CSV table of C-alpha atoms in Angstrom, one decimal:
chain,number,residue,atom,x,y,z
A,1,UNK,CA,26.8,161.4,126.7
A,2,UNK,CA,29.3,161.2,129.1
A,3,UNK,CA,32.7,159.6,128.4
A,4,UNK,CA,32.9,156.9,130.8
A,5,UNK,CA,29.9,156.1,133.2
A,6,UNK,CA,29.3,152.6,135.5
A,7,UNK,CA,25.9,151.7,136.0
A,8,UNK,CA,24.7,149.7,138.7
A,9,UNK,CA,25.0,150.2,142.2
A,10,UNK,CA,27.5,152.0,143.3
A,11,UNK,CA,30.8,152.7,141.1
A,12,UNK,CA,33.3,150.3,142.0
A,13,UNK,CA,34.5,146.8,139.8
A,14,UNK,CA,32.5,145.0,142.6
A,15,UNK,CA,29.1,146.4,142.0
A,16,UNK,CA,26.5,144.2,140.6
A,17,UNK,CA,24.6,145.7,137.1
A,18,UNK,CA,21.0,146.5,137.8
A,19,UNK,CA,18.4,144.0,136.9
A,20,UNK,CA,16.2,144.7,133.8
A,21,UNK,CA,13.4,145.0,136.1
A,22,UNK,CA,15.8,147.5,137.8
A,23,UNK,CA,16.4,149.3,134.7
A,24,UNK,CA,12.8,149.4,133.3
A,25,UNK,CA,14.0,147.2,130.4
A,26,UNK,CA,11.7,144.5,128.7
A,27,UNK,CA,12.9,141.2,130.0
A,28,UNK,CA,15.2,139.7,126.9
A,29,UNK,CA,13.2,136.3,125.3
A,30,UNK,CA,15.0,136.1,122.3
A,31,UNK,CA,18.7,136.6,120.9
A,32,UNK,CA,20.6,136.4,117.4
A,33,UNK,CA,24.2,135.4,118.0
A,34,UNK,CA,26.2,136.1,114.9
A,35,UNK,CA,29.6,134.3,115.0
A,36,UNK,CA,30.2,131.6,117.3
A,37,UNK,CA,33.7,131.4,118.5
A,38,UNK,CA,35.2,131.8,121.6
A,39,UNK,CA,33.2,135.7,122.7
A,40,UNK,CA,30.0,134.6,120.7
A,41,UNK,CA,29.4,131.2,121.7
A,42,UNK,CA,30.0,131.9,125.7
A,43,UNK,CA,27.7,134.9,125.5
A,44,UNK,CA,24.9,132.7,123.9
A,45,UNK,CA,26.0,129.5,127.2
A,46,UNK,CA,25.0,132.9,129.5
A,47,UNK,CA,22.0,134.0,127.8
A,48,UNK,CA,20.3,130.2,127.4
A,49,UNK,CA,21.7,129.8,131.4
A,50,UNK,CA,19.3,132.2,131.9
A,51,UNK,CA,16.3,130.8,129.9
A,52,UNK,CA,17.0,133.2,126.7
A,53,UNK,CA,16.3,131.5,123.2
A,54,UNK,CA,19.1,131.6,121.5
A,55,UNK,CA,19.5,131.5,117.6
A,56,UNK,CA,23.2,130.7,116.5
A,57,UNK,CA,24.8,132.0,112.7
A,58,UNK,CA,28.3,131.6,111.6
A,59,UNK,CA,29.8,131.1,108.1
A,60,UNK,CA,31.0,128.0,109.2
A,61,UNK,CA,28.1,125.4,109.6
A,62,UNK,CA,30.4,123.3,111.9
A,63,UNK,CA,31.4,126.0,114.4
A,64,UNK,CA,27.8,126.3,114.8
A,65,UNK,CA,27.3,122.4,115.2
A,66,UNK,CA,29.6,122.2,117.7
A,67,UNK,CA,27.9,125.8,119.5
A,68,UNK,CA,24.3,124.2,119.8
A,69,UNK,CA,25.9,120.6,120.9
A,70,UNK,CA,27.4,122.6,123.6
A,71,UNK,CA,23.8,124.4,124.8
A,72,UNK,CA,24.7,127.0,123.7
A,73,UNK,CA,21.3,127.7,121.4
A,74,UNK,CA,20.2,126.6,118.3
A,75,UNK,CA,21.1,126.8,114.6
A,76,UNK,CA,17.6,126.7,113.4
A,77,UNK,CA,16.7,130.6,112.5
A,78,UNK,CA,14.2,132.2,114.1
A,79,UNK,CA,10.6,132.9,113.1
A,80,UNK,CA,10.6,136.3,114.4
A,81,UNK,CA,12.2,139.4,115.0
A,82,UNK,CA,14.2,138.4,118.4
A,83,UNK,CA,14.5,140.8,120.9
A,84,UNK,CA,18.5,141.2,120.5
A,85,UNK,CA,21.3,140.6,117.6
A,86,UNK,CA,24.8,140.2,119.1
A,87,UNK,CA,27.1,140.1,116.3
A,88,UNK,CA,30.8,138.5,117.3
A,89,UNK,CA,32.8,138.9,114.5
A,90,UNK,CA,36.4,140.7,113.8
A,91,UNK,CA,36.0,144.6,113.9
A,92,UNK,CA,36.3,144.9,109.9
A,93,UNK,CA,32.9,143.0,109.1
A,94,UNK,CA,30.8,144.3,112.5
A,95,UNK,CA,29.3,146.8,109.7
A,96,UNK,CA,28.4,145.1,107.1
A,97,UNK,CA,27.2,142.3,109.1
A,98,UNK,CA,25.1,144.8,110.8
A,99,UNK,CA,23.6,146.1,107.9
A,100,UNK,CA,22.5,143.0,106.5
A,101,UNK,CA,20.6,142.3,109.8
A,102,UNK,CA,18.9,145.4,109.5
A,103,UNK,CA,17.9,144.7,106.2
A,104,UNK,CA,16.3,140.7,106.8
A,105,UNK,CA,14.5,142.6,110.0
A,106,UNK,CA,15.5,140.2,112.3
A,107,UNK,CA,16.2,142.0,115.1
A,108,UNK,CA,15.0,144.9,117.3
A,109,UNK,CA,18.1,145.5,118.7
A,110,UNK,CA,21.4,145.4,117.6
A,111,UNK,CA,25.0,145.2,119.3
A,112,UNK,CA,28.2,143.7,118.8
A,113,UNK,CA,31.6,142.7,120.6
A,114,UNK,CA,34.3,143.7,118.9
A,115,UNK,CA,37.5,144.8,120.5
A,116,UNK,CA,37.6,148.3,118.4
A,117,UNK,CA,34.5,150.4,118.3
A,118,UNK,CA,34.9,154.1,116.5
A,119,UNK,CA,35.5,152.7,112.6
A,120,UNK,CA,32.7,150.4,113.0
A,121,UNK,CA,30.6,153.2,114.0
A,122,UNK,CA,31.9,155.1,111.1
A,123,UNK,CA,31.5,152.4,108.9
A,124,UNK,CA,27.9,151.8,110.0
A,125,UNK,CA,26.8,155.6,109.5
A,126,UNK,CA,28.6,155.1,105.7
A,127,UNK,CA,26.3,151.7,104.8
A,128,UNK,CA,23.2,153.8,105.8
A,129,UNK,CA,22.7,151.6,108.4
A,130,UNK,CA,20.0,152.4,111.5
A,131,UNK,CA,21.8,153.5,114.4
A,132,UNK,CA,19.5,154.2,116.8
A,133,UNK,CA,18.8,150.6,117.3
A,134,UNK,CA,22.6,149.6,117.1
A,135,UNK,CA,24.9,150.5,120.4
A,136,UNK,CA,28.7,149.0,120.1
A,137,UNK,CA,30.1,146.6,123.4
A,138,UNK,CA,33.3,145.0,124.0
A,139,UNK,CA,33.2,142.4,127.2
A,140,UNK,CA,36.8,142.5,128.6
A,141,UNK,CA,37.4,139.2,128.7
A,142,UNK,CA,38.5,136.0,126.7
A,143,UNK,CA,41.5,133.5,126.0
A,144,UNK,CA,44.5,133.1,124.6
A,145,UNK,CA,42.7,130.4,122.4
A,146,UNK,CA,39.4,130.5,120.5
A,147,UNK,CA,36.7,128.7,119.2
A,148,UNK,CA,33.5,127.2,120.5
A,149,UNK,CA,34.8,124.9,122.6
A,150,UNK,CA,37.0,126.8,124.8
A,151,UNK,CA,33.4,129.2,125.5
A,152,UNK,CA,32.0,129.0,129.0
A,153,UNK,CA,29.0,130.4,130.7
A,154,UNK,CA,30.7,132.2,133.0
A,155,UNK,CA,33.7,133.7,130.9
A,156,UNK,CA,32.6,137.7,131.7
A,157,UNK,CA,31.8,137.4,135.1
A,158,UNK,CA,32.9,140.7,137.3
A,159,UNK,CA,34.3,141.6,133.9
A,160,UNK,CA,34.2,145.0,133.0
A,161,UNK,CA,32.0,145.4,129.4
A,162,UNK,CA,32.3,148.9,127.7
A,163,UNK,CA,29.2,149.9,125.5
A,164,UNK,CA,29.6,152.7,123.3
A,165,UNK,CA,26.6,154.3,121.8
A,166,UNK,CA,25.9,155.9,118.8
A,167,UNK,CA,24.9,159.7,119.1
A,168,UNK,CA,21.1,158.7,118.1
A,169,UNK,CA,21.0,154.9,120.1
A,170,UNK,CA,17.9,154.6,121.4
A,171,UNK,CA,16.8,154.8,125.4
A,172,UNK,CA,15.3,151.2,124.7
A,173,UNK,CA,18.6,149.8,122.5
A,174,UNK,CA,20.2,150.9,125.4
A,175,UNK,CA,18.8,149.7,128.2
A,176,UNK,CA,18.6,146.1,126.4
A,177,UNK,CA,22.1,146.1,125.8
A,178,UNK,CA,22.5,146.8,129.4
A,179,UNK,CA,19.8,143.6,130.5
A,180,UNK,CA,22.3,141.5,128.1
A,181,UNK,CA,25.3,142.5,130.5
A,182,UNK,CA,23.5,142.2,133.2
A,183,UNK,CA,22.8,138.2,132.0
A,184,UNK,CA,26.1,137.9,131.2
A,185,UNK,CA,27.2,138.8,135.1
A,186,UNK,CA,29.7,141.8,133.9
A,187,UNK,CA,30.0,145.7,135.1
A,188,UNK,CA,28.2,148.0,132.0
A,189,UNK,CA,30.8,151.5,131.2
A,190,UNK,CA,29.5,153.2,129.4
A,191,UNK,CA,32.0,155.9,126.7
A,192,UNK,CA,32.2,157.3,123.1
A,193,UNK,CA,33.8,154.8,120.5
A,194,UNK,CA,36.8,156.7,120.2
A,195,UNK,CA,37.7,157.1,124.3
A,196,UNK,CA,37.2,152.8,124.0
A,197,UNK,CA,40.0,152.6,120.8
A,198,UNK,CA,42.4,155.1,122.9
A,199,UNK,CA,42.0,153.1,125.8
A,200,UNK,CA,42.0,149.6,124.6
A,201,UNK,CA,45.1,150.6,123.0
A,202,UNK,CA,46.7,151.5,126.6
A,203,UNK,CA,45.7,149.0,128.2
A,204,UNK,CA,45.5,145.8,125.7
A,205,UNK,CA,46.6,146.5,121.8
A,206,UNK,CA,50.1,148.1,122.1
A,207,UNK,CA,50.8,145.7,124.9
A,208,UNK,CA,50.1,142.7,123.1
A,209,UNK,CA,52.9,144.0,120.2
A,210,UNK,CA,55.2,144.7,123.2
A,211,UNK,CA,54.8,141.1,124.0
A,212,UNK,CA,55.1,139.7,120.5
A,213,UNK,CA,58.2,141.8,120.3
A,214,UNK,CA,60.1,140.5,123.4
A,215,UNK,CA,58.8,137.5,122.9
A,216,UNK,CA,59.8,136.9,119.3
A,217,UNK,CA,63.6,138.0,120.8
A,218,UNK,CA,63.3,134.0,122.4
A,219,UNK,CA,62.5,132.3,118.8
A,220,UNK,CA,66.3,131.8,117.8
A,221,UNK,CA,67.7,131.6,121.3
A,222,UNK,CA,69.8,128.7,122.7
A,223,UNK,CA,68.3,125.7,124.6
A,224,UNK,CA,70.2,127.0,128.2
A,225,UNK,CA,69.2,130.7,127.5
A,226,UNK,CA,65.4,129.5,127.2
A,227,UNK,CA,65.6,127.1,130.0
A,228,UNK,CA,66.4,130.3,132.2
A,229,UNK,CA,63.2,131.9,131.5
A,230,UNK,CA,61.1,131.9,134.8
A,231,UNK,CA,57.4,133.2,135.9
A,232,UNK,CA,58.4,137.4,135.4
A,233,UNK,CA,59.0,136.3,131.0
A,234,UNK,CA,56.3,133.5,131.0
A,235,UNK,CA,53.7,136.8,132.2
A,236,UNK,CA,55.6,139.1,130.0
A,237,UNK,CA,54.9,136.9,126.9
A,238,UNK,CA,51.7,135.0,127.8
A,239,UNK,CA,49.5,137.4,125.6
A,240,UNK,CA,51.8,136.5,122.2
A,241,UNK,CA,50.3,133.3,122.1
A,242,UNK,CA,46.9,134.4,120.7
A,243,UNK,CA,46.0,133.6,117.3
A,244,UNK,CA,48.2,135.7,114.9
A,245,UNK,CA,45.2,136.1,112.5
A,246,UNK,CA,42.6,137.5,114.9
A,247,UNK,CA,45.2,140.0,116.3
A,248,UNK,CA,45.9,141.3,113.0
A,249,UNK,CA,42.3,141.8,112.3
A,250,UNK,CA,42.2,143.9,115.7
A,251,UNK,CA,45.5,146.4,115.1
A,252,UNK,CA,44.2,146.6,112.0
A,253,UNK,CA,41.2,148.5,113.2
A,254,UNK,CA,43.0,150.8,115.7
A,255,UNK,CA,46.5,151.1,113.9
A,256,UNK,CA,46.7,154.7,114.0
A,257,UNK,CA,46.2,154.6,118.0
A,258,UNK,CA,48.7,152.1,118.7
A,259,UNK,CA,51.3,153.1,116.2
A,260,UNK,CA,51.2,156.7,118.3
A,261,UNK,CA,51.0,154.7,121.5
A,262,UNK,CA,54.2,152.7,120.9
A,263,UNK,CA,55.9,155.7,119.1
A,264,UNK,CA,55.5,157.3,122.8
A,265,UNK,CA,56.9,154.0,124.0
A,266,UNK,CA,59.8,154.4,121.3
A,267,UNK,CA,60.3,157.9,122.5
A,268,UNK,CA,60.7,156.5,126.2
A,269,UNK,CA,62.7,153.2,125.5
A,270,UNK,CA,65.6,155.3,123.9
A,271,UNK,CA,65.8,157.8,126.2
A,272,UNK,CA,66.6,154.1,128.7
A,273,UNK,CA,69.1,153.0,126.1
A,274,UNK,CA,70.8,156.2,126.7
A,275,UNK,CA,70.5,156.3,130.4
A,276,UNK,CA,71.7,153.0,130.3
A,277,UNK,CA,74.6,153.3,128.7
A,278,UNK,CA,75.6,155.9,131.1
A,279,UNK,CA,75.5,153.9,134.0
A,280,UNK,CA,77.4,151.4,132.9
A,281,UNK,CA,80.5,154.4,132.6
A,282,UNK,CA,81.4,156.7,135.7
A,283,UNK,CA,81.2,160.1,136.8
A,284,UNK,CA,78.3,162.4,135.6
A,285,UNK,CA,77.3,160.2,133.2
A,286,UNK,CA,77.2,157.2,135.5
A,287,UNK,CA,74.7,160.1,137.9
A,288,UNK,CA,72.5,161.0,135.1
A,289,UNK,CA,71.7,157.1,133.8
A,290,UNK,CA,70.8,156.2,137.6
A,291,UNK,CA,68.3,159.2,138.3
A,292,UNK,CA,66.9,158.1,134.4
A,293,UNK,CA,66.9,154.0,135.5
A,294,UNK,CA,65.3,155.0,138.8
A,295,UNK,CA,63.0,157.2,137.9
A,296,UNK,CA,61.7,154.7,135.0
A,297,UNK,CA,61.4,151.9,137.9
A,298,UNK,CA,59.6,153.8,140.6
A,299,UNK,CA,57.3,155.4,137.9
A,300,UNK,CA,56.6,151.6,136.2
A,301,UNK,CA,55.8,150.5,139.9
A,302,UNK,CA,53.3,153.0,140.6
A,303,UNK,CA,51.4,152.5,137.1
A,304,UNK,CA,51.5,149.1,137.8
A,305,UNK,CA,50.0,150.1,141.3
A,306,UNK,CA,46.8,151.1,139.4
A,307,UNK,CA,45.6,148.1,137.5
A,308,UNK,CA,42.5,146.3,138.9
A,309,UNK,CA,43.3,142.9,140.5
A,310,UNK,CA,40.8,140.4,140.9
A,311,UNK,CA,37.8,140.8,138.7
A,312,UNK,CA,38.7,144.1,137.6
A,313,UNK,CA,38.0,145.6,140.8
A,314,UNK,CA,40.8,147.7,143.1
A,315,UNK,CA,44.0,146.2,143.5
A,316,UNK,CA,44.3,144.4,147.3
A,317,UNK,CA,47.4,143.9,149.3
A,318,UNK,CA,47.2,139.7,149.6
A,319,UNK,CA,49.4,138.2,151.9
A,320,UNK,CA,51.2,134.5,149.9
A,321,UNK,CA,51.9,131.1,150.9
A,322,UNK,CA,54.0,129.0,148.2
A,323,UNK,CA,53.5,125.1,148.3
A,324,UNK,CA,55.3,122.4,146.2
A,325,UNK,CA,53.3,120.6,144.0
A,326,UNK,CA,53.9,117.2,142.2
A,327,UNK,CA,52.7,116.7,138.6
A,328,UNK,CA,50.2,113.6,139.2
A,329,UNK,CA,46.4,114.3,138.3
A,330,UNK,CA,44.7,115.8,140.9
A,331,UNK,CA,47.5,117.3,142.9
A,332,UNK,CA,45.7,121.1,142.5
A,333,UNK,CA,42.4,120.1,143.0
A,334,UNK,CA,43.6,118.4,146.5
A,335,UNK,CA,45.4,121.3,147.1
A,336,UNK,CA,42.5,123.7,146.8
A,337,UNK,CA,39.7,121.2,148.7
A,338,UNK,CA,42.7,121.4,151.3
A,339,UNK,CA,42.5,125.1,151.7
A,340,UNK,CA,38.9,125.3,151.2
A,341,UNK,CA,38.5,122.6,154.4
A,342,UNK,CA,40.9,125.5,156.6
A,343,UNK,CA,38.0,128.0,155.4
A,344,UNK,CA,40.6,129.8,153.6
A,345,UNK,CA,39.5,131.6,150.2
A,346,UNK,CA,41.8,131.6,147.8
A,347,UNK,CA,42.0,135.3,145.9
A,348,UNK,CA,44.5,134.2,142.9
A,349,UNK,CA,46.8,131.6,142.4
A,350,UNK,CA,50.2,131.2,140.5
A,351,UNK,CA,51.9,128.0,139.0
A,352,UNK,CA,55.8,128.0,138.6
A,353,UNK,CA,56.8,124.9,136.7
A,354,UNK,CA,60.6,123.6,137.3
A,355,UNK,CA,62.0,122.9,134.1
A,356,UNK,CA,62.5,119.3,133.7
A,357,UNK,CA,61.3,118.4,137.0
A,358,UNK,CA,58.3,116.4,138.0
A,359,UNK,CA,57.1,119.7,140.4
A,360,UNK,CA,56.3,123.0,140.7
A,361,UNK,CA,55.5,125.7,143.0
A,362,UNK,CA,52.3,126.9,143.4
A,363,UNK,CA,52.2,130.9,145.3
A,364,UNK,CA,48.3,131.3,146.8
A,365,UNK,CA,47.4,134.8,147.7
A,366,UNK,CA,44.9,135.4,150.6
A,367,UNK,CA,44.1,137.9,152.2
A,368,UNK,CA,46.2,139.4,155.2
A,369,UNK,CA,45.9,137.9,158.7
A,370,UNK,CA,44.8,134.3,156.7
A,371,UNK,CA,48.6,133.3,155.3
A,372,UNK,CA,49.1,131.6,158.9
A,373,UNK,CA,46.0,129.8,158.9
A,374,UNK,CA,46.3,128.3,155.5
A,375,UNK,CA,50.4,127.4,156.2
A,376,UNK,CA,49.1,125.2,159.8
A,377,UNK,CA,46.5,123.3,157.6
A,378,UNK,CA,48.8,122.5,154.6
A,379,UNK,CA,51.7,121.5,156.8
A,380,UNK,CA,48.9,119.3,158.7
A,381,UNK,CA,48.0,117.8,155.4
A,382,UNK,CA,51.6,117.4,154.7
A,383,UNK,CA,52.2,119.5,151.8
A,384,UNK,CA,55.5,121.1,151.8
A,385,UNK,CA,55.9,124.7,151.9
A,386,UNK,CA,58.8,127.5,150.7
């Protein structure tokens, strides 16, 4: 198995997962949601969108109230094996859950979407359970808030979702994990469990504790230090808001990864304490910190450089037009029909509140040759611009 494989058409983020027809799959009737927060219940809104009966499970009868009120499926358990089991729970019970599906026989298939996939796996092979019909899946995508009522049908669209097999996963448990991607409008890559925990931990775990950490710097800091903060610290720190309990349920699972990760990090962070320090003296010293500090910036601009943009695909050069906003209800979505009327697609948006004012800026990225185009229609609609 190779480490990391797309399927669909194609290899980029933009490429559209084969059809089950396409990939000689069974269509999918029937599916077992286990767990139904935020990741469970939004998987079972995609599969029913698509005309999938969905069974819902959780330990907590009014989560899945409040799943099947929402469409998402229904609590009543089904009367016969269904054709998938998704089980969306935190990484330390995706095993034991498992097995006790496997033993009911409620299932053909089996898969999960936890954020960490290797001691799962290992935990799986321990319980004895079948995995040949089990393959591991992580969607890239959710919230900084969970539960059922934050889910939406569309949450893992263009999203990339890693599935990580087992050495003896079946061609069949394969392929219907794929057809359940597919549903759910996200890019399949396919890698071993342990490539998934080292890069999770690059890309999401250790920089989620970078985050707490800077942002925990802010909890005893004065009124006028806080009111300074602007867009650059609100991204830096967005991630710290997720639930404390689910994240430690996560780093728990991949500890060892991210504790080397962020001992690199360590590593890296004195050595610009030191650098630093020296260019805040004279002479060589003064030298050495600047090639250090400059280095560190040019590399951290070109890594950045690399991350996907818009729905995980290839970063795009956008061209930005910033308009003030007023805080009355309805002011973005007049904004948006605004540009949509100038036939001008917006690719992302930021907001940039004004501390304790009644307006904000709002930056809209398009793509070049468009910025003058949307700035003509706006000022003819009589927003102002910066």
């Amino acid at each position: 198995m190779a480490a990391s494989n797309v399927y669909g058409p194609g290899s980029t983020g933009r490429s559209k997962p084969a059809s089950s027809d396409e990939m000689g799959a069974a269509v999918m009737h029937s599916a077992l949601v286990i767990g139904t927060g935020l990741v469970g219940t939004s998987v079972a809104l995609a599969l029913r969108a698509h005309a999938v009966t969905v069974h819902l499970r959780d330990a907590d009868p009014e989560a899945v109230r409040t799943a099947a009120s929402l469409g998402a499926g229904t609590a009543r358990p089904p009367s016969e094996a269904v054709d998938l089991a998704v089980v969306a729970v935190p990484p330390p019970h995706v095993a034991r859950v498992l097995a006790g599906l496997q033993a009911e026989g409620v299932a053909a298939h089996h898969t999960d979407v936890a954020s960490v996939k290797a001691e799962a796996q290992r935990e799986a092979v321990a319980l004895g359970c079948d995995t040949s019909s089990y393959i591991g899946g992580h969607p890239m995508a959710g919230a900084a808030h969970s539960g059922p009522l934050k889910a939406r049908a569309d949450l893992f669209e263009g999203r990339m979702w890693a599935l990580t097999p087992t050495p003896d996963t079946g061609t069949e448990t394969l392929n219907t994990a794929l057809e359940l991607v597919a549903l759910c409008d996200a890019v399949p890559v396919v890698m071993e469990a342990v490539a998934h925990d080292r890069a999770v931990a690059l890309v999401s775990h250790a920089p989620h504790v970078v985050a707490s950490l800077v942002a925990q710097r802010l909890e005893h800091a004065g009124e006028r230090e806080v009111s300074l903060a602007g867009p650059g610290l609100r991204d830096l720190t967005r991630i710290a808001e997720a639930d404390p309990g689910l994240w430690m349920d996560i780093l728990g699972a991949n500890a060892r990864v991210v504790a080397d990760l962020l001992e690199e990090l360590g590593t890296d962070l004195g050595r610009m304490v030191t650098a630093l320090r020296g260019l805040a003296g004279d002479g060589r010293e003064r030298a050495d910190g600047l090639a250090v500090v400059e280095d560190v910036l040019r590399r951290g601009r070109t890594g950045r450089a690399r991350i996907s943009g818009k729905h995980d695909t290839r970063p795009e050069r956008f061209e930005t037009v910033t308009a003030v906003i007023g805080d009355q209800p309805g002011e973005l979505a007049r904004l948006f029909a605004d540009a949509d009327q100038a036939g001008v697609n917006i690719e992302d948006v930021r907001i940039e509140h004004a501390t304790g004012q009644p307006a904000g800026l709002v930056q809209i990225s398009v793509l070049p040759g468009l910025a003058a185009t949307l700035r003509k229609a706006l000022h003819n609609q009589g927003w102002r611009q910066r």
